[in-house]
mmCIF file of N, CA, C and O in Angstrom:
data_model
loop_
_atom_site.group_PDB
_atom_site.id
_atom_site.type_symbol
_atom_site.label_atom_id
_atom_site.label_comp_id
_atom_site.label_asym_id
_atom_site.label_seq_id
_atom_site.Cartn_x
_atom_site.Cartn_y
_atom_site.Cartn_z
ATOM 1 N N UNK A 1 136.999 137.336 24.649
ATOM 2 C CA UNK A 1 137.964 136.575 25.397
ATOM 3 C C UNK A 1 139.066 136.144 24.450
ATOM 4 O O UNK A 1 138.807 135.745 23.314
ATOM 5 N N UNK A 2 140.217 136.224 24.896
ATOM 6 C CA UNK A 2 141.351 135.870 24.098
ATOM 7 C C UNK A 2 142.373 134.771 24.777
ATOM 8 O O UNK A 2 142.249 134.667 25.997
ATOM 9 N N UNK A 3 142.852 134.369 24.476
ATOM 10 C CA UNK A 3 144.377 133.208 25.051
ATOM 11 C C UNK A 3 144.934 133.191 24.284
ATOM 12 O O UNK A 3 144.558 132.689 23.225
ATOM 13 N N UNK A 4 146.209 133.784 24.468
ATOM 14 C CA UNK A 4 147.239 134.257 23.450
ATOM 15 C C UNK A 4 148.679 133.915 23.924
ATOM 16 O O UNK A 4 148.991 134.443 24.991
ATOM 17 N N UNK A 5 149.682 133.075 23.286
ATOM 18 C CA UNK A 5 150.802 133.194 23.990
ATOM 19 C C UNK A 5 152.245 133.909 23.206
ATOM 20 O O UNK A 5 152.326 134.001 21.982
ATOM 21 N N UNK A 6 153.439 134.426 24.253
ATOM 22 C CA UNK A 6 153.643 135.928 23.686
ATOM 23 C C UNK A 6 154.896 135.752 24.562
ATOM 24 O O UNK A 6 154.998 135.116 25.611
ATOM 25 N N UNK A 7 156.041 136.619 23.745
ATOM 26 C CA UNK A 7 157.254 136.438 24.735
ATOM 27 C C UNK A 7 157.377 137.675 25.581
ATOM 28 O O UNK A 7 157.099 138.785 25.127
ATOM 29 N N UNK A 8 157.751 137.503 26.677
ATOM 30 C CA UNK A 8 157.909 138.974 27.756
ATOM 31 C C UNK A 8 159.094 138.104 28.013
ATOM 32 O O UNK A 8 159.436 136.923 27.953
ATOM 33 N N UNK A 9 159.717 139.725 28.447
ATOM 34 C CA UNK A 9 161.222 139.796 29.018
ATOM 35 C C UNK A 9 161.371 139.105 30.296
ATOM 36 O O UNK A 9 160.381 139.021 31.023
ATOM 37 N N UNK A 10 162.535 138.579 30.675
ATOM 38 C CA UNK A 10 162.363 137.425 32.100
ATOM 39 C C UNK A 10 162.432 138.254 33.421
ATOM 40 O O UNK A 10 162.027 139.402 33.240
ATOM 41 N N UNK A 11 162.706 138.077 34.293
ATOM 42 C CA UNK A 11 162.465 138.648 35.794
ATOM 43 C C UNK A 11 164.021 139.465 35.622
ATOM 44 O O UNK A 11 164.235 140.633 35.946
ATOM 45 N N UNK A 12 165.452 138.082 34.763
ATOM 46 C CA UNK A 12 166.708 139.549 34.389
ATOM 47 C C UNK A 12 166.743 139.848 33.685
ATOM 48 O O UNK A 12 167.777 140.452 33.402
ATOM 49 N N UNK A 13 165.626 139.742 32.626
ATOM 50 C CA UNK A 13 165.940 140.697 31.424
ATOM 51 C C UNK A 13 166.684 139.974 29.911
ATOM 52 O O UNK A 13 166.586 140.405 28.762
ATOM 53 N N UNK A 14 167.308 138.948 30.324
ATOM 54 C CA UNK A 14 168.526 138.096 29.501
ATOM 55 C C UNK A 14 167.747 137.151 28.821
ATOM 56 O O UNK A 14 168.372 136.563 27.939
ATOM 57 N N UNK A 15 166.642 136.843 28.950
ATOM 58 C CA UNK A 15 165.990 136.319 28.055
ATOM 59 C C UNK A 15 164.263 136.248 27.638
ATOM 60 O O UNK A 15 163.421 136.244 28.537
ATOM 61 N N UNK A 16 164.032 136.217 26.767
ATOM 62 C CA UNK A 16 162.488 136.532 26.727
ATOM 63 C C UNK A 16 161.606 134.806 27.530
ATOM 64 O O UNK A 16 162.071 133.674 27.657
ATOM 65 N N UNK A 17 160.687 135.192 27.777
ATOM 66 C CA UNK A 17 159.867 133.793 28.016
ATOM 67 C C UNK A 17 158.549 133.942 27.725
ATOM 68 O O UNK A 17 157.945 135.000 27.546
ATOM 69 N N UNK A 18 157.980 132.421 27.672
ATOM 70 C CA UNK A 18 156.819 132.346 27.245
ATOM 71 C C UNK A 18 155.888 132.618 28.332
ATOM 72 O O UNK A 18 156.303 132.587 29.491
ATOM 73 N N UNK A 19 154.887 132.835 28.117
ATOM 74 C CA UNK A 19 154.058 133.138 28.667
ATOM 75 C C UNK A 19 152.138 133.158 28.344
ATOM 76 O O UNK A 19 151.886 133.680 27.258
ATOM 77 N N UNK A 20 151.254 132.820 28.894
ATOM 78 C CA UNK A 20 149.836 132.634 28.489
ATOM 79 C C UNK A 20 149.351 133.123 28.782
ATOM 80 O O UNK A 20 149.248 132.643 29.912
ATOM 81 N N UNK A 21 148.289 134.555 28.767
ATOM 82 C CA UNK A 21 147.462 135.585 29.257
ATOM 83 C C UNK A 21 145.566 135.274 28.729
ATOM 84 O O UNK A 21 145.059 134.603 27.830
ATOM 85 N N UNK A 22 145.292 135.701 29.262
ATOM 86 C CA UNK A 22 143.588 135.958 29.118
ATOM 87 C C UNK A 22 143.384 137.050 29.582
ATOM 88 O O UNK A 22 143.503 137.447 30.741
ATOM 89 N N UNK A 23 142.922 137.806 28.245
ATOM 90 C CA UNK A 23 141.745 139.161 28.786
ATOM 91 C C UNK A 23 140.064 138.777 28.743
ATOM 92 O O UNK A 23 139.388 138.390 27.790
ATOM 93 N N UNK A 24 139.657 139.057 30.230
ATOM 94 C CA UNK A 24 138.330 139.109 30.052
ATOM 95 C C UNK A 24 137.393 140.199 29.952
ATOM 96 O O UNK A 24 137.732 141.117 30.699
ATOM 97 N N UNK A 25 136.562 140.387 29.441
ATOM 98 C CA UNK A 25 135.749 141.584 29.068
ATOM 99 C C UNK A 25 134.242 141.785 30.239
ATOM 100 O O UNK A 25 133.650 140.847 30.773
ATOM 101 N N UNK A 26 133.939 143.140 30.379
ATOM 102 C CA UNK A 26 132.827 143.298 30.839
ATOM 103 C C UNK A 26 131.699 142.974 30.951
ATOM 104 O O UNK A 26 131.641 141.787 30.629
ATOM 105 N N UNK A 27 130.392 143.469 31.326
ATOM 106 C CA UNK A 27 129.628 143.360 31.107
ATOM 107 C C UNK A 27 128.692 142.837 32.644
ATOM 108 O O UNK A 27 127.926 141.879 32.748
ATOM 109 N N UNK A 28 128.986 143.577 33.419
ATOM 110 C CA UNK A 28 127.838 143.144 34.254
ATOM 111 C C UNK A 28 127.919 141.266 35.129
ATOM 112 O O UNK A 28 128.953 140.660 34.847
ATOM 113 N N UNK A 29 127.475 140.927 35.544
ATOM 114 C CA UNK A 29 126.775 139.763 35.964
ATOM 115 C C UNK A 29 126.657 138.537 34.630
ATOM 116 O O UNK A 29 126.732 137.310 34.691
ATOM 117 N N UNK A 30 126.543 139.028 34.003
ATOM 118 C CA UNK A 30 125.938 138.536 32.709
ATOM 119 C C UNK A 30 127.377 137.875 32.139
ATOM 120 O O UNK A 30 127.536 136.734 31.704
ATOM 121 N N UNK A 31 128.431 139.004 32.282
ATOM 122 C CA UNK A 31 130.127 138.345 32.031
ATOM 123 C C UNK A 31 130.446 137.168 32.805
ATOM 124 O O UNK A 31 130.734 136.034 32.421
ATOM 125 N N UNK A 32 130.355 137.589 33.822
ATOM 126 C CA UNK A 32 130.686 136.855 34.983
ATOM 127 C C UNK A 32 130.415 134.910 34.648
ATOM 128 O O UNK A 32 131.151 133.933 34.785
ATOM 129 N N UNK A 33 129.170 135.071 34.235
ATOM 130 C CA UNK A 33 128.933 133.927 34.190
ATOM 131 C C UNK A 33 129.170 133.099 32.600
ATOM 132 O O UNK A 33 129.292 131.885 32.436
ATOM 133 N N UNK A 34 129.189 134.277 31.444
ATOM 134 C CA UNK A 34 129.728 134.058 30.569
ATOM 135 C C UNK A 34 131.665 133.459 30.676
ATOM 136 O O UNK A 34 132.245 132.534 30.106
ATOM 137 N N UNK A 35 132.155 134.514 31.677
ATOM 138 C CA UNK A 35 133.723 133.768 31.745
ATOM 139 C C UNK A 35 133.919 132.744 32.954
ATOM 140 O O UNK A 35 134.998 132.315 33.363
ATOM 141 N N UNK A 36 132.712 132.459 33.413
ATOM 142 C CA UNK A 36 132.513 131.296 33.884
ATOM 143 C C UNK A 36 132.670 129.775 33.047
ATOM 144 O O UNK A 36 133.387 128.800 33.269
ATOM 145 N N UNK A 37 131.591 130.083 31.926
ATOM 146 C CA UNK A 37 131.696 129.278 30.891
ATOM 147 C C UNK A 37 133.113 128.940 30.293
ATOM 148 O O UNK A 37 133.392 127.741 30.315
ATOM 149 N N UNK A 38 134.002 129.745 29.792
ATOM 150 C CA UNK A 38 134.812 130.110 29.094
ATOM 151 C C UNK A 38 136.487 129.566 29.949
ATOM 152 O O UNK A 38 137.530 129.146 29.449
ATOM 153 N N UNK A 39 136.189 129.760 31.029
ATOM 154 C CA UNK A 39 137.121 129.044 32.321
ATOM 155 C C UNK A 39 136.919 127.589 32.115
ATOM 156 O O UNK A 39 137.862 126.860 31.807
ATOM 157 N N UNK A 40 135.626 127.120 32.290
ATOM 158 C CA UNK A 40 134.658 125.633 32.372
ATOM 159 C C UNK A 40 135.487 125.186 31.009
ATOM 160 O O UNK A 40 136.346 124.338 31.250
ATOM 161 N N UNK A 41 135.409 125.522 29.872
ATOM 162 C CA UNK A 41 135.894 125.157 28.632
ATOM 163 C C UNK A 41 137.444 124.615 28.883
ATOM 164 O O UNK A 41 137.942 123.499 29.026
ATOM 165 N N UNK A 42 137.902 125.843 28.867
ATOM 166 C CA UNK A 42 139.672 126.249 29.309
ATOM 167 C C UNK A 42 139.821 124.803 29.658
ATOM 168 O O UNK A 42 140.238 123.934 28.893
ATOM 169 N N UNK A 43 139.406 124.625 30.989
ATOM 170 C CA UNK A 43 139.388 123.284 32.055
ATOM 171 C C UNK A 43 139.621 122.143 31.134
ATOM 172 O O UNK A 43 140.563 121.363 31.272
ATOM 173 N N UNK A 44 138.678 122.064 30.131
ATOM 174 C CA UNK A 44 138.538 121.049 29.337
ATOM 175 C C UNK A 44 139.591 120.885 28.771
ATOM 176 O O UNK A 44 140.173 119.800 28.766
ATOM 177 N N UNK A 45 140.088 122.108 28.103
ATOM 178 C CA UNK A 45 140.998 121.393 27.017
ATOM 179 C C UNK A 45 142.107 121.581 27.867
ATOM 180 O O UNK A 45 143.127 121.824 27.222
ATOM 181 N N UNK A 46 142.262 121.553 29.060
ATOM 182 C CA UNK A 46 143.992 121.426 29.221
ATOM 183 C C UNK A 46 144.285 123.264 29.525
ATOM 184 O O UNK A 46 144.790 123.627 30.588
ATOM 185 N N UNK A 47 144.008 123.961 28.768
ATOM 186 C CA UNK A 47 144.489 125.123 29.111
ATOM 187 C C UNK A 47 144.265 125.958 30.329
ATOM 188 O O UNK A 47 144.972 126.902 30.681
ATOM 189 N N UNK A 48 142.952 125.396 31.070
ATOM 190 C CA UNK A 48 142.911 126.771 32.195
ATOM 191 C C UNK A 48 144.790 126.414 33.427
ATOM 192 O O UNK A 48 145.432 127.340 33.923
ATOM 193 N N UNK A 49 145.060 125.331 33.531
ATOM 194 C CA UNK A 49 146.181 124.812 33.632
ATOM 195 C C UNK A 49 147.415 125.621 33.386
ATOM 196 O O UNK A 49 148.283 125.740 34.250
ATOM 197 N N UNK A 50 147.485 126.132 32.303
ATOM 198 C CA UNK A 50 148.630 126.693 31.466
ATOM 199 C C UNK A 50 148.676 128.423 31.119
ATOM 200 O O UNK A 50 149.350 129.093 30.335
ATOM 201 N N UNK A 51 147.498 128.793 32.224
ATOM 202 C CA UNK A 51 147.114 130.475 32.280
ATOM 203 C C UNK A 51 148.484 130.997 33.300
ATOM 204 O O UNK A 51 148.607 130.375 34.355
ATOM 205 N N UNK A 52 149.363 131.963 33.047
ATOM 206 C CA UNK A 52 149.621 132.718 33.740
ATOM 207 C C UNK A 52 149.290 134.118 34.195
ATOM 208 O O UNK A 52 149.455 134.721 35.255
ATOM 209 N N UNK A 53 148.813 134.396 33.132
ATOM 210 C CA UNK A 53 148.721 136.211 33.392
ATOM 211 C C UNK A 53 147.017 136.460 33.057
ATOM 212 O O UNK A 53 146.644 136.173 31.919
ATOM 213 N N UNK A 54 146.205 136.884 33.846
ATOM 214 C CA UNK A 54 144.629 137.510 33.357
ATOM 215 C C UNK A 54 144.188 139.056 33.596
ATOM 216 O O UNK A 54 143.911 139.665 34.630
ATOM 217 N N UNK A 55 144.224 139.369 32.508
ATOM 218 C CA UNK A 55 143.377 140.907 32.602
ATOM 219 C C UNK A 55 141.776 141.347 32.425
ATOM 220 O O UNK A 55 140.949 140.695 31.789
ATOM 221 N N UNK A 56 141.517 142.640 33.155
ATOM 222 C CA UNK A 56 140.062 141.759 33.221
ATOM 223 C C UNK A 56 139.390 143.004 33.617
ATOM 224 O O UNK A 56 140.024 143.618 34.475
ATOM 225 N N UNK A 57 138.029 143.687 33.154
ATOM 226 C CA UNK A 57 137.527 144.621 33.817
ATOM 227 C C UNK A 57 135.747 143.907 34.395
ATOM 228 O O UNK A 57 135.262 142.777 34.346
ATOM 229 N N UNK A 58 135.332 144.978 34.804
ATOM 230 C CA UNK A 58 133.997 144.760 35.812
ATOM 231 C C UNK A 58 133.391 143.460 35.738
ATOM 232 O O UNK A 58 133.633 142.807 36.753
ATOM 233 N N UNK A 59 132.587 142.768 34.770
ATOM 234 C CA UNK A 59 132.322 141.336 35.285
ATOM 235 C C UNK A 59 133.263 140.196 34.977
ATOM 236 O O UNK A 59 132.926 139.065 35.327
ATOM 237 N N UNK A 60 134.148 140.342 34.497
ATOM 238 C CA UNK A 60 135.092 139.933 33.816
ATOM 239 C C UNK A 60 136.361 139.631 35.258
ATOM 240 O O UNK A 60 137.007 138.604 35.464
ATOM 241 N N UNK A 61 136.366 140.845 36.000
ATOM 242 C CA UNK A 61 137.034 141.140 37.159
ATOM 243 C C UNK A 61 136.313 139.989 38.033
ATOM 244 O O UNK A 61 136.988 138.972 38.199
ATOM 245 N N UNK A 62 135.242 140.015 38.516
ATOM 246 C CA UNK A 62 134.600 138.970 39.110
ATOM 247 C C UNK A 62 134.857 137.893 38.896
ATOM 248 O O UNK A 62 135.262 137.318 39.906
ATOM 249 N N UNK A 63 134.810 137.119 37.774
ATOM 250 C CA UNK A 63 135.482 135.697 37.921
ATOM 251 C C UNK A 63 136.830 135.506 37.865
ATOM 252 O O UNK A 63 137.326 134.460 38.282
ATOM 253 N N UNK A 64 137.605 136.548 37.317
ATOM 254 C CA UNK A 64 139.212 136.553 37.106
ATOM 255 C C UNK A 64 139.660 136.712 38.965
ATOM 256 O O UNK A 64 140.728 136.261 39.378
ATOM 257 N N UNK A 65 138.840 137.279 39.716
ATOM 258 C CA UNK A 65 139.053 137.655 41.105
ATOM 259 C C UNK A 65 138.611 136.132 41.731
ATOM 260 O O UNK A 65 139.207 135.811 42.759
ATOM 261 N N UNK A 66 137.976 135.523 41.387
ATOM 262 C CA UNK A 66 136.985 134.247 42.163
ATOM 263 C C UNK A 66 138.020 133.001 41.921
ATOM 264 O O UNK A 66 138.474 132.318 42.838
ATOM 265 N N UNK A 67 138.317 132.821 40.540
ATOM 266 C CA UNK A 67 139.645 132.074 40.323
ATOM 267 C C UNK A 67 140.820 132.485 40.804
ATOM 268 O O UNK A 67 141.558 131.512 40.959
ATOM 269 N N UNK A 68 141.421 133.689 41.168
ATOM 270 C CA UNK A 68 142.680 133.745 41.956
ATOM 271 C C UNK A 68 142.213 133.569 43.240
ATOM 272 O O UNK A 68 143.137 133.663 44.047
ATOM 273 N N UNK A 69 141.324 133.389 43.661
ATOM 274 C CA UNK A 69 140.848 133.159 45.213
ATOM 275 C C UNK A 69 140.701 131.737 45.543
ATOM 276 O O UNK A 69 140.864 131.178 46.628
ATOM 277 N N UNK A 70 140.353 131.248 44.376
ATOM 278 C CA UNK A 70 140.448 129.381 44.401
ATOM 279 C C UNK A 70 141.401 128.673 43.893
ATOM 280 O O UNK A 70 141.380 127.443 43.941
ATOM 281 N N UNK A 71 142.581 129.514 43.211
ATOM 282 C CA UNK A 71 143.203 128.923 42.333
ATOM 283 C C UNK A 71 144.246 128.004 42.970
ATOM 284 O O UNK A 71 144.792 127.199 42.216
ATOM 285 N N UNK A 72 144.645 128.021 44.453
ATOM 286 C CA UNK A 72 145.082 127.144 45.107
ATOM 287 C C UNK A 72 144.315 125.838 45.566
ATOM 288 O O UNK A 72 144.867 124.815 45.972
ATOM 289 N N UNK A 73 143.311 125.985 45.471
ATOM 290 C CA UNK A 73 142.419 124.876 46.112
ATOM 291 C C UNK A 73 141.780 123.914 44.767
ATOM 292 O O UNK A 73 141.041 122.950 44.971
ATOM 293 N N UNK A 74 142.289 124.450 43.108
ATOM 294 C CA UNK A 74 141.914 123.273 42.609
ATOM 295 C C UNK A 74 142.871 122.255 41.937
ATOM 296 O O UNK A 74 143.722 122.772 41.213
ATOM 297 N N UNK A 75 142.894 120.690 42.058
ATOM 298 C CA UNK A 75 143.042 119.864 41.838
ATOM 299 C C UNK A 75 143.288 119.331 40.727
ATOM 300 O O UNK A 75 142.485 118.523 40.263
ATOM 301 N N UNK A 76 144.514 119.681 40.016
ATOM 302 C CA UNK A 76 144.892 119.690 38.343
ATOM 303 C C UNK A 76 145.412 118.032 38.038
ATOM 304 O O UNK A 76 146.481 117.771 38.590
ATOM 305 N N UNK A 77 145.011 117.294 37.517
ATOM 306 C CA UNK A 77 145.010 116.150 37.208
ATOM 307 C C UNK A 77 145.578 115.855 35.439
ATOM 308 O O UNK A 77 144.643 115.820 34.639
ATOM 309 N N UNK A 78 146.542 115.719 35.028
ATOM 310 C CA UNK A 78 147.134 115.675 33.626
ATOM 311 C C UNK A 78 146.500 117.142 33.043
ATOM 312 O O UNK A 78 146.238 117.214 31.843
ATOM 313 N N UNK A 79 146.273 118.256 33.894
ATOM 314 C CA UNK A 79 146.050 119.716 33.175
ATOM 315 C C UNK A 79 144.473 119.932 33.322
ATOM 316 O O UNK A 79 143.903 120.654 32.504
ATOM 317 N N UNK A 80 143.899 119.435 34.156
ATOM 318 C CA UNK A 80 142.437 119.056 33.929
ATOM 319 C C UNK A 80 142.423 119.864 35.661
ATOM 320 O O UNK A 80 143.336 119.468 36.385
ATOM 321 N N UNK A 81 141.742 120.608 36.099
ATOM 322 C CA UNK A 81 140.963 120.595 36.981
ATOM 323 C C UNK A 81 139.964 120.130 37.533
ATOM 324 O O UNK A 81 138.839 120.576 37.306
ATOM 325 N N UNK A 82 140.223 119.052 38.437
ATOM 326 C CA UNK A 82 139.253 117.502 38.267
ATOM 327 C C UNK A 82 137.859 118.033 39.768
ATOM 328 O O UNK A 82 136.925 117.351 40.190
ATOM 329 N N UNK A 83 138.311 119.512 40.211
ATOM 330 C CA UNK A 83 137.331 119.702 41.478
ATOM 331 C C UNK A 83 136.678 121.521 41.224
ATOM 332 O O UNK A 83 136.318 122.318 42.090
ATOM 333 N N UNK A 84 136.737 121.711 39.540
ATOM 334 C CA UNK A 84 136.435 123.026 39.127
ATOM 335 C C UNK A 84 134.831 122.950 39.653
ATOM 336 O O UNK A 84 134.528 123.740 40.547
ATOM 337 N N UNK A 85 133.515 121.796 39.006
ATOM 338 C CA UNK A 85 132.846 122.131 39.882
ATOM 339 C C UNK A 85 132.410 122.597 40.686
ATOM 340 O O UNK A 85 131.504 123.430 40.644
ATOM 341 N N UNK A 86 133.069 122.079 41.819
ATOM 342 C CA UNK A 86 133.029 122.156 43.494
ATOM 343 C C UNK A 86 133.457 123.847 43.850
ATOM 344 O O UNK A 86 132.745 124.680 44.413
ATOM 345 N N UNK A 87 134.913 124.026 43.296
ATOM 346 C CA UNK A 87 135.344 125.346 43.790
ATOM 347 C C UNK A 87 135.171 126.943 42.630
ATOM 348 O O UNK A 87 135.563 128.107 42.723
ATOM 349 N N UNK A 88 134.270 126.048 41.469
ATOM 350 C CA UNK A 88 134.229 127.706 40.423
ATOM 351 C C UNK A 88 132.795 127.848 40.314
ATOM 352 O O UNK A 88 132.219 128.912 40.541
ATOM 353 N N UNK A 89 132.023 126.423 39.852
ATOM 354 C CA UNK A 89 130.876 126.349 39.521
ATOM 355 C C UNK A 89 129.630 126.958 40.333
ATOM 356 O O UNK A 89 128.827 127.843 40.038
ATOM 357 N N UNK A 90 129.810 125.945 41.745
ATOM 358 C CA UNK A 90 128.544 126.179 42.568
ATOM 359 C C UNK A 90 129.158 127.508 43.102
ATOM 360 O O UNK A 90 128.412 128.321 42.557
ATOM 361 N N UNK A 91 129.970 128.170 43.761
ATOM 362 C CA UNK A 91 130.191 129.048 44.502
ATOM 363 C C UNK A 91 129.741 130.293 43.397
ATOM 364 O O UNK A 91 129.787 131.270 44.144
ATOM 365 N N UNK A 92 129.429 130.691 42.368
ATOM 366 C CA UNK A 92 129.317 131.641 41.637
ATOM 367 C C UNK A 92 128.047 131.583 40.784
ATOM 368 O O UNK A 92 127.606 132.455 40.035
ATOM 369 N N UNK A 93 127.439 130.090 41.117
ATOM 370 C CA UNK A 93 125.827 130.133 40.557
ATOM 371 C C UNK A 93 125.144 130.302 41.981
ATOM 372 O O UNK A 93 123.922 130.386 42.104
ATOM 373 N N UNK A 94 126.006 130.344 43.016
ATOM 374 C CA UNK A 94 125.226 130.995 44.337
ATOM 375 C C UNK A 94 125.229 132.112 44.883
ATOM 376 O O UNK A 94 124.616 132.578 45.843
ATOM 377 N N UNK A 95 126.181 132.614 43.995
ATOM 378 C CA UNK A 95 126.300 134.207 44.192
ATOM 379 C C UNK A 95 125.192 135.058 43.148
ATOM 380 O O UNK A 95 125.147 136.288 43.167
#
């Protein structure tokens, strides 16, 4: 897992911008709940907040897919996702 920030060209081109990406890596079920963890962290320090861009293959895809599916419904409080619990945690230790 990486969080890296990096300039890309803007939507005209005229100036570069910043930007924050995460690649997540494979591995089955076993990822999944590993970039579960790794999201859970993020949360902590302020950064899952400050993600724009995620790349991501097979279990890796699974939670990068589960967070763009919730990513409207959680509750960012000074950068903190104060209802990750509720909408990352249980829904994916019940899957």
């Amino acid at each position: 897992m990486e969080v890296r920030a990096r300039k890309s060209a803007s939507a005209t081109g005229s100036e570069p911008m910043d930007f924050v990406g995460l690649a997540l890596s494979g591995g089955g079920f076993r990822a999944t709940l590993f970039h579960l963890g790794a999201f859970w962290r993020l949360n902590e320090l302020t950064y899952l907040s400050k993600l724009d861009r995620i790349a991501s293959i097979s279990g890796g895809s699974i939670s990068a897919a589960h967070l763009g599916l919730r990513w409207q419904r959680l509750m960012f409080k000074d950068g903190v996702a104060t209802n990750f619990n509720e909408e990352m945690v249980e829904p994916l230790r019940f899957l």
